[in-house]
Coordinates of C-alpha atoms in Angstrom, one line a residue:
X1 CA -70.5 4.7 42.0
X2 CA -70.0 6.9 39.3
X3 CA -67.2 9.4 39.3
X4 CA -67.1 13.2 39.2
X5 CA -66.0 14.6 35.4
X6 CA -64.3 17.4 35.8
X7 CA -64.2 20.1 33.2
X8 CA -63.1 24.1 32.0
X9 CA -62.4 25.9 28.9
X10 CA -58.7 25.9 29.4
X11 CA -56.8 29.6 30.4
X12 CA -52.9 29.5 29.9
X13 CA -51.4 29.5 33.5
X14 CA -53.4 27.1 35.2
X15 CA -52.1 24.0 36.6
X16 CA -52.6 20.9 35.3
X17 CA -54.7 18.7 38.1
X18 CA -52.3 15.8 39.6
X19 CA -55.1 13.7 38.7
X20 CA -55.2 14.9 35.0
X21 CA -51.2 14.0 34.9
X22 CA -52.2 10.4 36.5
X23 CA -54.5 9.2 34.2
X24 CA -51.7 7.3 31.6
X25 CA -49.5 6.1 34.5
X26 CA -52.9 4.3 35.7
X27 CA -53.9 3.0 32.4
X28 CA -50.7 1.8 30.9
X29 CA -48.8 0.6 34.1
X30 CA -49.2 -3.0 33.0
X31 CA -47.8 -1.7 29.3
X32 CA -44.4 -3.2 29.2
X33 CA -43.8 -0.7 25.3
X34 CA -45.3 2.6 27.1
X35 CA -42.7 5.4 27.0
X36 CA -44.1 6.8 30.2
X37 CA -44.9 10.7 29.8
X38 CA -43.1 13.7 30.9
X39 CA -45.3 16.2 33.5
X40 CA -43.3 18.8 32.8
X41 CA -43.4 19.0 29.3
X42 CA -46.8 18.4 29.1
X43 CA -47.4 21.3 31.7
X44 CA -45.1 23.6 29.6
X45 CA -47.7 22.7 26.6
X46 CA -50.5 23.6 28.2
X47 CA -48.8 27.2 29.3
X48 CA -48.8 30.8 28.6
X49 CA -45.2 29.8 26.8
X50 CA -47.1 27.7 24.0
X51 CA -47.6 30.5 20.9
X52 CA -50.4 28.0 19.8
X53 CA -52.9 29.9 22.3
X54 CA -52.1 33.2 20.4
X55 CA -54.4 31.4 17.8
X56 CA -56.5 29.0 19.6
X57 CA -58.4 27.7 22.8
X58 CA -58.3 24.9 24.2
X59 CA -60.6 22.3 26.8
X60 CA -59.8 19.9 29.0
X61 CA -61.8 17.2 31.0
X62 CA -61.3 13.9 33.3
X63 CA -62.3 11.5 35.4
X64 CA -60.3 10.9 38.2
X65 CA -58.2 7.5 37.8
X66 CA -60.6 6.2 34.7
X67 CA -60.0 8.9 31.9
X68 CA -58.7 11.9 30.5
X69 CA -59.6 14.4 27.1
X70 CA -58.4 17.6 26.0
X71 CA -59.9 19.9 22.7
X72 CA -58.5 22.3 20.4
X73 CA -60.6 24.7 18.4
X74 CA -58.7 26.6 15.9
X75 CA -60.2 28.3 12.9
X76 CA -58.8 27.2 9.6
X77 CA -58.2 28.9 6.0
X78 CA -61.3 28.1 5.0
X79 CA -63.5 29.4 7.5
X80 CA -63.9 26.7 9.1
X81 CA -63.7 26.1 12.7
X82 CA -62.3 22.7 14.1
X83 CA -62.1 21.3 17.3
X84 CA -59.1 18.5 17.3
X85 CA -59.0 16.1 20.4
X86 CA -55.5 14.7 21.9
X87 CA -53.9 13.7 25.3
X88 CA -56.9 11.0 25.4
X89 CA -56.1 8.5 27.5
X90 CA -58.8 5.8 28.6
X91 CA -59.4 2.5 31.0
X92 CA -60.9 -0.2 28.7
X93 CA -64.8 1.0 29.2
X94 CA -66.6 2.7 27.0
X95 CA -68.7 4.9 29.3
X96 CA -66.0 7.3 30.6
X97 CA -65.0 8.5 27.5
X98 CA -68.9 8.6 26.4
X99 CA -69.1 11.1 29.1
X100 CA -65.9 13.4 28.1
X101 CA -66.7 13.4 24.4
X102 CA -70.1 14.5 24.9
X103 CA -68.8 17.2 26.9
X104 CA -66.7 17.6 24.4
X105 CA -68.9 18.0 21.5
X106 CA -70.9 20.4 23.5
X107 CA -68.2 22.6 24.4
X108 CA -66.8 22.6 19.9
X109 CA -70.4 23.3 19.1
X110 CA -70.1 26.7 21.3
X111 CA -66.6 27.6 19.3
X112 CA -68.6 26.9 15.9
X113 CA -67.4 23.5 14.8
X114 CA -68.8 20.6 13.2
X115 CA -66.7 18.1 13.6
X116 CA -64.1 16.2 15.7
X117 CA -60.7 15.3 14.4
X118 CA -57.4 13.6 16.4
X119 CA -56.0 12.3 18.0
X120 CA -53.4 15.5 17.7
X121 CA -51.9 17.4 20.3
X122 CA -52.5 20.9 19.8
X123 CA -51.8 20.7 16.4
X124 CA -50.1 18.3 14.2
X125 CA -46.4 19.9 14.2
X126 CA -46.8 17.9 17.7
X127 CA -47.8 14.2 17.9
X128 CA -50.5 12.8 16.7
X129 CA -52.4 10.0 15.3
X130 CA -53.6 6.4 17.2
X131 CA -51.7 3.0 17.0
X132 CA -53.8 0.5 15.7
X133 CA -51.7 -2.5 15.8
X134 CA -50.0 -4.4 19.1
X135 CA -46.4 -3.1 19.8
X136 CA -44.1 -5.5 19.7
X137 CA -41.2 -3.2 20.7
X138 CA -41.0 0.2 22.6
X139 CA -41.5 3.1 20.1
X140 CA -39.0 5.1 18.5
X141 CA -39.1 9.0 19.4
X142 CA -42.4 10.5 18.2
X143 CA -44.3 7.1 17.3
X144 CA -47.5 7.3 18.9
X145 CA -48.3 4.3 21.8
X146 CA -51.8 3.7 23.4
X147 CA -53.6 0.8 24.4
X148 CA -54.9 -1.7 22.1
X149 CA -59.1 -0.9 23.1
X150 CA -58.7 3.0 21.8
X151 CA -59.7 1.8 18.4
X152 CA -62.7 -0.2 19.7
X153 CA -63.9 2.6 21.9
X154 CA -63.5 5.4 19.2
X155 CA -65.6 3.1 16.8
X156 CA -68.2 3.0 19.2
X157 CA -67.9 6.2 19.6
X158 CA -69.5 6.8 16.1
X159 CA -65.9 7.8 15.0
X160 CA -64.8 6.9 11.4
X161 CA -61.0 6.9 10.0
X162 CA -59.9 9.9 8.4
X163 CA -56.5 9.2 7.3
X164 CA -54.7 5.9 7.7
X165 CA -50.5 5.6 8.0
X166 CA -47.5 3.6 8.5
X167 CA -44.1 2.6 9.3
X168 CA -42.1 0.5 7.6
X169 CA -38.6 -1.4 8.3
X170 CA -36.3 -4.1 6.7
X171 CA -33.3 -5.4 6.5
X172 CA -30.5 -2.7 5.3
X173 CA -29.3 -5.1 2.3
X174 CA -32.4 -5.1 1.1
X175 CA -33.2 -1.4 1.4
X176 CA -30.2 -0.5 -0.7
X177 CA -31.1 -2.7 -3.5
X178 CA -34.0 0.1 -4.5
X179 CA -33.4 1.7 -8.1
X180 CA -33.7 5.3 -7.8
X181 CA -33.2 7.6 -11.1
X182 CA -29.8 9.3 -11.3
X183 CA -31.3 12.0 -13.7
X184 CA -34.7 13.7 -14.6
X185 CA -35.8 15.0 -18.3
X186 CA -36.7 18.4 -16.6
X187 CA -35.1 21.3 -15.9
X188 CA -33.0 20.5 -13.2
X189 CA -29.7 18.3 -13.1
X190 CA -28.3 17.1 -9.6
X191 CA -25.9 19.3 -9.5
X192 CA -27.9 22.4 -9.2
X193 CA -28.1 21.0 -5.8
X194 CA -26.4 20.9 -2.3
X195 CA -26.8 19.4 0.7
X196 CA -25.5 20.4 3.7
X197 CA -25.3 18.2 7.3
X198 CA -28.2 19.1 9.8
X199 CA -26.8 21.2 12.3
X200 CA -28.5 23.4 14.7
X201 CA -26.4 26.4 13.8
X202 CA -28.0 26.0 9.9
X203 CA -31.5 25.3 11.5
X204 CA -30.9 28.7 13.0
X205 CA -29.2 30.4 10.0
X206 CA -32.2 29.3 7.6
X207 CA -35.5 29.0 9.9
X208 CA -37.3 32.0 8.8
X209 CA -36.8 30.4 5.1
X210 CA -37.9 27.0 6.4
X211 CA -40.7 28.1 7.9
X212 CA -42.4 29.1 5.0
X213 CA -41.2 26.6 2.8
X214 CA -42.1 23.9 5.4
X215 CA -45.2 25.3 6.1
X216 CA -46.2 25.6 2.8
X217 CA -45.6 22.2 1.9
X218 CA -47.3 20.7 4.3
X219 CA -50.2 22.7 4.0
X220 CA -52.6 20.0 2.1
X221 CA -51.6 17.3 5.0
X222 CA -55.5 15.7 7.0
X223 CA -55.6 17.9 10.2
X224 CA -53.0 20.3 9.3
X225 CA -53.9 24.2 10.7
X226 CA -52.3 27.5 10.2
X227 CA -48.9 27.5 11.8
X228 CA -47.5 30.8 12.6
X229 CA -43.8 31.3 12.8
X230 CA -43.6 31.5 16.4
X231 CA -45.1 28.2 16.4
X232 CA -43.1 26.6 13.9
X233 CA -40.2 28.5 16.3
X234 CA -41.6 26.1 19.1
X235 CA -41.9 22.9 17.4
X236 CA -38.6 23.2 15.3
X237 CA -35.8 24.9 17.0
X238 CA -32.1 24.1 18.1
X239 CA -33.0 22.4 20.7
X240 CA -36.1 20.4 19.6
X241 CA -33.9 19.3 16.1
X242 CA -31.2 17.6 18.3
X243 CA -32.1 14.0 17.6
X244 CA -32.4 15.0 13.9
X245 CA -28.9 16.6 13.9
X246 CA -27.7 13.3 15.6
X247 CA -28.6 10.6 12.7
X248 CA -26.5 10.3 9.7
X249 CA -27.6 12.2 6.6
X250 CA -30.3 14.3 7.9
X251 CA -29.6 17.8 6.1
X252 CA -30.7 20.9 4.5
X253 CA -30.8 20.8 0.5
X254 CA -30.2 24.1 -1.2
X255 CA -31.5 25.2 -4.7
X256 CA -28.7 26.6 -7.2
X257 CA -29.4 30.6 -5.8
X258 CA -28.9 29.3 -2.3
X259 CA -33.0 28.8 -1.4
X260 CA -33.8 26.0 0.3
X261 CA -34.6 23.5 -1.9
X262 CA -35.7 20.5 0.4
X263 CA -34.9 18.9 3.8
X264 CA -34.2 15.2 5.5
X265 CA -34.8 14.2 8.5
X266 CA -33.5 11.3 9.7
X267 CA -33.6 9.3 13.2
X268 CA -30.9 6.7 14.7
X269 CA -31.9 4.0 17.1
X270 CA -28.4 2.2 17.4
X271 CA -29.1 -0.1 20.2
X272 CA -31.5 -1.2 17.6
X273 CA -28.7 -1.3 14.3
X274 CA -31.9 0.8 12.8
X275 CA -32.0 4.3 10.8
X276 CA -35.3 5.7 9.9
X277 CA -36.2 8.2 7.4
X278 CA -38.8 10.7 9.5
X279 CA -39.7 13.6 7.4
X280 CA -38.7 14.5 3.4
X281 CA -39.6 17.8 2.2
X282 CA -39.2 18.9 -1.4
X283 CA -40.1 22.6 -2.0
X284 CA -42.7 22.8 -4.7
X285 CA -40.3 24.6 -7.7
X286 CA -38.1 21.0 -7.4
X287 CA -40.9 18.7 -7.7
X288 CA -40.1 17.1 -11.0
X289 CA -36.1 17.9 -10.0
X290 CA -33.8 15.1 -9.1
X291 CA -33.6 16.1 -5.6
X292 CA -36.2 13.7 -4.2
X293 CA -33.9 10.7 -5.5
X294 CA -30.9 12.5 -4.2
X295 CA -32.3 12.9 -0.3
X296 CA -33.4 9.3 -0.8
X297 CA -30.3 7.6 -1.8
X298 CA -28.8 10.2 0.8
X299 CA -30.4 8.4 3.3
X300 CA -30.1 4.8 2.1
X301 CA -26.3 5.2 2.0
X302 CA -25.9 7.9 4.8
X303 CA -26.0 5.1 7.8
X304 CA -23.8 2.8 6.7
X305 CA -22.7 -1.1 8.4
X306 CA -23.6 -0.4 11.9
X307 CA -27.2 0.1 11.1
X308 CA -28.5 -3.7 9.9
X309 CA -32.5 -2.2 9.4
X310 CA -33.4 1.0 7.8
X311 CA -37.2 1.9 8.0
X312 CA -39.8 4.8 6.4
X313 CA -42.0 6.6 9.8
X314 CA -45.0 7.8 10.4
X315 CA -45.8 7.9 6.3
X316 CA -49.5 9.0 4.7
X317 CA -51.1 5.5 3.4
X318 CA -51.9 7.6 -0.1
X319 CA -48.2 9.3 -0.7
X320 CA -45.6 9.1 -2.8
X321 CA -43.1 8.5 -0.7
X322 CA -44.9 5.4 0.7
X323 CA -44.8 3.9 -2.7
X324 CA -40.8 4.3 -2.7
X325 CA -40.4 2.8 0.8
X326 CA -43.3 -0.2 -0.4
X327 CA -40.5 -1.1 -3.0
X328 CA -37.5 -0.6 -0.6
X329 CA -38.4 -2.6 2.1
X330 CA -40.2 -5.8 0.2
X331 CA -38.8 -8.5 1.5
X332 CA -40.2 -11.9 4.0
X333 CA -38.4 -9.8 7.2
X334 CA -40.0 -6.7 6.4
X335 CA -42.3 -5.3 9.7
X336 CA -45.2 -3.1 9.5
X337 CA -46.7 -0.1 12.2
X338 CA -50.0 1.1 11.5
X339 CA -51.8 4.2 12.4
X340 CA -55.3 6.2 11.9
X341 CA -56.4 9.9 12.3
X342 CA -59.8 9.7 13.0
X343 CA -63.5 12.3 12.7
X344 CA -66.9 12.5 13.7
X345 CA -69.5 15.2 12.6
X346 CA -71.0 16.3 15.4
X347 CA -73.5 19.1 14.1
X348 CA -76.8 17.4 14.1
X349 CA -75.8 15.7 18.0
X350 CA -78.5 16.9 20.4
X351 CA -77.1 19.1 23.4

């Protein structure tokens, strides 16, 4: 018997259907890495509180107790409009999510766009991207987890990788071995710079600044949108910083008339003796400064003996930074995490 699909062009203040929340705790309740997922804060997403619907609108569809798809069309700098999917959760079989992305597609065509891009929730301040490797461990906070069939069933799908990442981890004494450049022939000497602890009270302080540095330096990221600052206020605030502020050496670098010059955000797992490096933001008149080298060596030093591992996130296949944690974790023990972003064009699809 085939199931009901239930869909609607999503309005802020409606509830999210039981059935809607149930969907992951049906498909991954065999999972013994999944992270489980929080109703509530996914409810809060999907409300009147979120500033994202101030710029966008959103879709949502399921099948009871088989799948579950949600879209986001928002209209870039360009001109063009693009409808992101996230929250996709599936049972290993193709036709459920045949029949949501087709509903999909219909429903981006009426907002204008051509393609399809995720996963990303909402936008990608917020989660995104698919694993496409077995976990071997639970993930650390913000690494995404699904199933291992999601690749299989996008391909089929007729979707093709957009953007491919990584994660990267070994052992500390290896790490620290990395040669980084004390100095620069340019402009700049280290000690133009400071860098001050991550706290939430400096968040706060500086986030008007940050936000438009931040956002400006991301702006060339696969799948990025316009971010206003009340949404940047969502995503990045004293709250939502926390586990930042918690790992050694995540801080705020400022330029030598008090700008901010960069940022470092770091994440501890100590029940796992492992640091990550998360995010590195240099602000673009610092570039060819010695302040990337600084943060980096900031956080190779920053977690000291209890912390036996020391890893790279969530980092674009094609950066620079990915070169630099390529050469600091190369030995036999290192461990890899791989991720994709994925598309499909959908404007010559019959209705």
């Amino acid at each position: 018997m085939i199931k009901p699909m239930l869909e609607q062009q999503w309005t802020p203040g409606d509830t999210l259907d039981s059935d809607f929340l149930a969907i992951p705790h049906h498909v991954c309740a065999d999972s013994r890495w999944w992270p489980g997922e929080d109703s509530n804060a996914l409810a809060r997403q999907f409300s009147a509180l979120n500033p994202w619907f101030r710029q966008g609108t959103a879709w949502c569809g399921y099948i009871p107790g088989e799948a579950r798809l949600a879209g986001f069309a928002t209209r870039l700098t360009t001109g063009e409009t693009v409808v992101q999917f996230g929250y996709w959760e599936t049972i290993n079989a193709l036709a459920p999510s045949q029949r949501l992305f087709a509903a999909l597609a219909r429903w981006a065509r009426a907002q204008g766009a051509t393609r399809l891009v995720g996963p990303i929730h909402f936008s990608t301040l917020g989660k995104f991207r698919l694993r496409l490797d077995t976990p071997s461990c639970a993930p650390f906070p913000g690494e995404p987890f699904n199933p291992p069939w999601y690749q299989q069933i996008l391909a089929q799908l007729g979707f093709s990788q957009l953007a491919g990442y990584l994660s990267i981890f070994d052992d500390a004494a290896t790490a620290l071995r990395l040669e980084l450049p004390m100095q620069t022939a340019g402009r700049w000497r280290s000690e133009d710079f400071t860098l001050q602890a991550l706290t939430p009270a400096l968040w706060e302080a500086h986030k008007h600044a940050l936000w438009h540095v931040v956002t400006h330096a991301f702006s060339n990221n696969v799948g990025w949108t316009p971010c206003s600052k009340a949404l940047f206020d969502w995503h990045f605030n004293a709250q939502t910083i926390q586990p930042f502020c918690n790992a050694p050496a995540s801080c705020i670098a400022f330029g030598p008339q008090g700008d901010i010059a960069g940022l470092l955000f770091n994440l501890a797992l100590p029940e796992r003796q492992t640091g990550i490096f998360k995010t590195i933001m240099i602000a673009s008149p610092y570039r060819r400064s010695p302040l990337y080298a600084m943060l980096i060596r900031h956080f190779l030093t920053g977690f000291g003996s209890g912390y036996t591992r020391l890893g790279s996130a969530l980092l674009n296949r094609v950066g620079p930074t990915t070169q630099t944690a390529l050469r600091a974790c190369c030995s036999p023990n290192r461990t890899l995490h791989h991720y994709g972003l994925f598309h499909r064009d959908i404007v010559d699809e019959l209705l």
